[in-house]
mmCIF file of C-alpha atoms in Angstrom:
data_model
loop_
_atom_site.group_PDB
_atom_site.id
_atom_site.type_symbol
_atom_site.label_atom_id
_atom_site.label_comp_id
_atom_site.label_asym_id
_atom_site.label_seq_id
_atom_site.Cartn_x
_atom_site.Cartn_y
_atom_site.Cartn_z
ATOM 1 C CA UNK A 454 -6.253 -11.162 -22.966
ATOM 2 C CA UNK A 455 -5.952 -14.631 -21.010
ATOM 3 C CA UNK A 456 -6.571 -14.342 -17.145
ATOM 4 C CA UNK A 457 -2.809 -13.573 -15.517
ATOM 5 C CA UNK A 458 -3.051 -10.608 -18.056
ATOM 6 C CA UNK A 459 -6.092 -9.227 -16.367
ATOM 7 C CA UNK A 460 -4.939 -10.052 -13.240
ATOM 8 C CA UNK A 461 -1.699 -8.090 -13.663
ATOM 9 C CA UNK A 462 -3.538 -5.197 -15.463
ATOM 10 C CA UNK A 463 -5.602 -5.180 -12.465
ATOM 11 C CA UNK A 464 -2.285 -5.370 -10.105
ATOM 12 C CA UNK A 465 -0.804 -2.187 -11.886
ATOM 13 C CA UNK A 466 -3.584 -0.462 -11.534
ATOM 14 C CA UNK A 467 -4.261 -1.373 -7.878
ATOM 15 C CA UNK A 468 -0.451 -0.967 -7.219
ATOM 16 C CA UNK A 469 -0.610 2.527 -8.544
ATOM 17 C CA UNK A 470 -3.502 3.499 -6.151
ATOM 18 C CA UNK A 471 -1.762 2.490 -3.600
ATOM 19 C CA UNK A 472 1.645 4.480 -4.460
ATOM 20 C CA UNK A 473 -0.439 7.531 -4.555
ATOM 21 C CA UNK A 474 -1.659 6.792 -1.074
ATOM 22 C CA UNK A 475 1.601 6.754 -0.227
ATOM 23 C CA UNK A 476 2.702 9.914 -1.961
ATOM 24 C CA UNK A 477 -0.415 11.486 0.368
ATOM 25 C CA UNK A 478 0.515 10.269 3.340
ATOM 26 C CA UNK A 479 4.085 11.198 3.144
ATOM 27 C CA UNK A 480 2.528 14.868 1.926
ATOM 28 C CA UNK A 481 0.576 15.173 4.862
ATOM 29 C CA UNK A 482 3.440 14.050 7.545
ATOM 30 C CA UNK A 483 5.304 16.541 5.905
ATOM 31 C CA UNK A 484 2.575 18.979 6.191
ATOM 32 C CA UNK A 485 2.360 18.241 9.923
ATOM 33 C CA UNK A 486 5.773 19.107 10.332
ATOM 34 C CA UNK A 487 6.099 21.998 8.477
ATOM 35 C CA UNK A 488 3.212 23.131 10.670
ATOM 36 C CA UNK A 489 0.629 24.015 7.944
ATOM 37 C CA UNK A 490 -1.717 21.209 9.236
ATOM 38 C CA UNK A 491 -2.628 20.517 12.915
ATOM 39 C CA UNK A 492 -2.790 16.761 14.310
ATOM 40 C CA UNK A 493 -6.449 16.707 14.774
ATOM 41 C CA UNK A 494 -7.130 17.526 10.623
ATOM 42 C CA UNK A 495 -4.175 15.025 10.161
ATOM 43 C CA UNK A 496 -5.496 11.933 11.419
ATOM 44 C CA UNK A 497 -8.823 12.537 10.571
ATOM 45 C CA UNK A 498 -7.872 12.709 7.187
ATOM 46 C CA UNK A 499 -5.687 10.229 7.278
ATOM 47 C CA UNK A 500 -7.740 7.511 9.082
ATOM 48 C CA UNK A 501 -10.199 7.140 6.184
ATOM 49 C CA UNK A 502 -7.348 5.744 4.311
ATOM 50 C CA UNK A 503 -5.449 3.398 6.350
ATOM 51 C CA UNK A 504 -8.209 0.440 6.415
ATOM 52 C CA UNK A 505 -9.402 0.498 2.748
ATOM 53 C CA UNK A 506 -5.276 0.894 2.114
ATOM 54 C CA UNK A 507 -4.963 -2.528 3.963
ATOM 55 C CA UNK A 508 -7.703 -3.732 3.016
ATOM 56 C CA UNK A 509 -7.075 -3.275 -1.311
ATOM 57 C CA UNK A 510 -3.569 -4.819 -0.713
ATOM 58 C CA UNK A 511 -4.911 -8.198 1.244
ATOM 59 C CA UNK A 512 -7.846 -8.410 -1.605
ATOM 60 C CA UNK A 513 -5.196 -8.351 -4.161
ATOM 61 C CA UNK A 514 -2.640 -10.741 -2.384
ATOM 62 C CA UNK A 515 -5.861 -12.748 -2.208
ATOM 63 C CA UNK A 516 -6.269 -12.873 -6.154
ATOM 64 C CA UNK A 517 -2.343 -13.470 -6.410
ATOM 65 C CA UNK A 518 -3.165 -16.669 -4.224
ATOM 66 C CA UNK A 519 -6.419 -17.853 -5.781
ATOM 67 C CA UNK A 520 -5.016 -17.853 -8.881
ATOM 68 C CA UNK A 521 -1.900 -19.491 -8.150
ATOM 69 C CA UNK A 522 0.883 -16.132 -8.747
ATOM 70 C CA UNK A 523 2.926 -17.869 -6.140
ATOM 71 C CA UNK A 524 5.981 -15.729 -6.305
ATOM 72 C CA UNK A 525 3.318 -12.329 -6.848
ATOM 73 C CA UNK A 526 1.663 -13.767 -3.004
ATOM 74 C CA UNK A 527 5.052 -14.620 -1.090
ATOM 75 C CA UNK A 528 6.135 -11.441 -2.258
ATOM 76 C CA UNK A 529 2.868 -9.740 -0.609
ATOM 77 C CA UNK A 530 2.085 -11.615 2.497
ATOM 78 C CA UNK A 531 4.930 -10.236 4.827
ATOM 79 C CA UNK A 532 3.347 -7.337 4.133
ATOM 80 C CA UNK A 533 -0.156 -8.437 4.809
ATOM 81 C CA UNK A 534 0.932 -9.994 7.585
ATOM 82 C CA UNK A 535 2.064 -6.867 9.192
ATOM 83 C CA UNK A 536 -0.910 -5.035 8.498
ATOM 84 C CA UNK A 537 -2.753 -7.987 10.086
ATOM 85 C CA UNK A 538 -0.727 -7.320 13.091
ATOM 86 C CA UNK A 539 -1.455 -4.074 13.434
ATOM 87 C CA UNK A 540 -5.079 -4.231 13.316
ATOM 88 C CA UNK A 541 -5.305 -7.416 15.978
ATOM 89 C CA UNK A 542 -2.992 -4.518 18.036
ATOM 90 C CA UNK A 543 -5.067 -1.659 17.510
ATOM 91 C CA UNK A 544 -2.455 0.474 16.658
ATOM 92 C CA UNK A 545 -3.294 0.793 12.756
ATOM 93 C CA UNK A 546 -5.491 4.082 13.365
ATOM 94 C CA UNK A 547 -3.616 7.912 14.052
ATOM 95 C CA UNK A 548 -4.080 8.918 16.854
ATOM 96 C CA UNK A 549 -3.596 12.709 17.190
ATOM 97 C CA UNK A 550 -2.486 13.029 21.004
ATOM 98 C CA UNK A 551 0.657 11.063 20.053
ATOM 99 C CA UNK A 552 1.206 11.574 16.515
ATOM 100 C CA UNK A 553 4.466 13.978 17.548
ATOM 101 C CA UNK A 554 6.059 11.486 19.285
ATOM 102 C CA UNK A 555 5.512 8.346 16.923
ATOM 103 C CA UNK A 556 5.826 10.725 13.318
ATOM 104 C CA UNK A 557 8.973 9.221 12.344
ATOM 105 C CA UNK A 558 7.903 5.755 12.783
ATOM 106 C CA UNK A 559 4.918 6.335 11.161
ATOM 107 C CA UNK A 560 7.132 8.415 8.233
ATOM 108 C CA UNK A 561 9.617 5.249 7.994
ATOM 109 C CA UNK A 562 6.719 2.861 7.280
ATOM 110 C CA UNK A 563 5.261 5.122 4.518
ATOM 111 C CA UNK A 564 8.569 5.288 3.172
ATOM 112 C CA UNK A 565 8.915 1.604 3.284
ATOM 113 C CA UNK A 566 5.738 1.070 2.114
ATOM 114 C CA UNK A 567 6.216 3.142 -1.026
ATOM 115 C CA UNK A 568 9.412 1.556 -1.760
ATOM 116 C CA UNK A 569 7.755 -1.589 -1.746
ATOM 117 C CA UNK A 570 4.581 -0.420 -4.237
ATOM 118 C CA UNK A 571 7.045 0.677 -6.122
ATOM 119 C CA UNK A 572 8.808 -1.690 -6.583
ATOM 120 C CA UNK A 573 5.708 -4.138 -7.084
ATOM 121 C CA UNK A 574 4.063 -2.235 -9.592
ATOM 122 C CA UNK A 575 7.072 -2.616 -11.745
ATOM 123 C CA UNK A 576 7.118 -5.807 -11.005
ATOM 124 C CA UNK A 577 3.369 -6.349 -11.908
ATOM 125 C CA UNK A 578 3.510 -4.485 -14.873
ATOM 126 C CA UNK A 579 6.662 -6.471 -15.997
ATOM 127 C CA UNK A 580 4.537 -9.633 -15.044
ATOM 128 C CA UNK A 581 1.587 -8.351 -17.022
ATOM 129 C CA UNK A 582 3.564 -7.722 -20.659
ATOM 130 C CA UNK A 583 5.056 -11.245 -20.236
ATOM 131 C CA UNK A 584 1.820 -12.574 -20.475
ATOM 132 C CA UNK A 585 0.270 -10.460 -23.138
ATOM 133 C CA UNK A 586 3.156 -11.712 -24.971
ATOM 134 C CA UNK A 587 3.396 -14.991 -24.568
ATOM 135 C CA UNK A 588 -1.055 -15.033 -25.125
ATOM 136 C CA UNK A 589 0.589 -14.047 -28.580
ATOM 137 C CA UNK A 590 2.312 -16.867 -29.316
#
């Protein structure tokens, strides 16, 4: 297996990751709003996943641009970029006296985001048995 087919076995695998943090997240807003979980538990939970989250989908945008995936890294900067954003903000971390009043715009961009892992690891995995197969050739 040639280098773009370790790359996009590595971008499946990293895309998958992140469409379970996803899933969580999403779990645990639900969670809040069922009541079974109380703000404070929520965003300490969830805070130890929002940086590495960001930071796993900038390293592999990174790799899409080192190794020249052009379309793979214009597809993932907008997305970087906003996560860039929010950190130079300082509104990337929960914060649990206001996590009532901004829960559906934090909902929305899990939603968002999952669509878009979704849709990526599909898109990485189709990437990833086009070049196993033409390594066959």
């Amino acid at each position: 297996m040639g280098g773009e087919g370790w790359l996009f076995l590595f971008a499946v695998l990293m895309a998958a990751v992140l469409l379970f943090t996803m899933v969580f997240f999403i779990i645990m807003f639900s969670d809040l709003e069922c009541d079974y979980i109380n703000p404070i538990d929520l965003c300490n939970k969830l805070n130890q996943f929002v940086l590495p989250e960001m930071i796993a989908h900038a390293f592999l945008t990174l790799c899409f641009l080192l190794s020249g995936q052009w379309l793979a890294f214009l597809l993932n900067a907008p997305l970087v970029g906003y996560n860039v954003n929010k950190i130079m903000a300082k509104n990337h971390m929960y914060d649990a006296t206001e996590i009532f009043r901004t829960l559906s715009g934090h909902k929305k961009e899990s939603f968002i985001k999952l669509g878009f892992y979704l849709v990526s690891f599909f898109y990485y995995l189709y990437r990833m048995i086009l070049a196993l197969i033409s390594e066959s050739d």
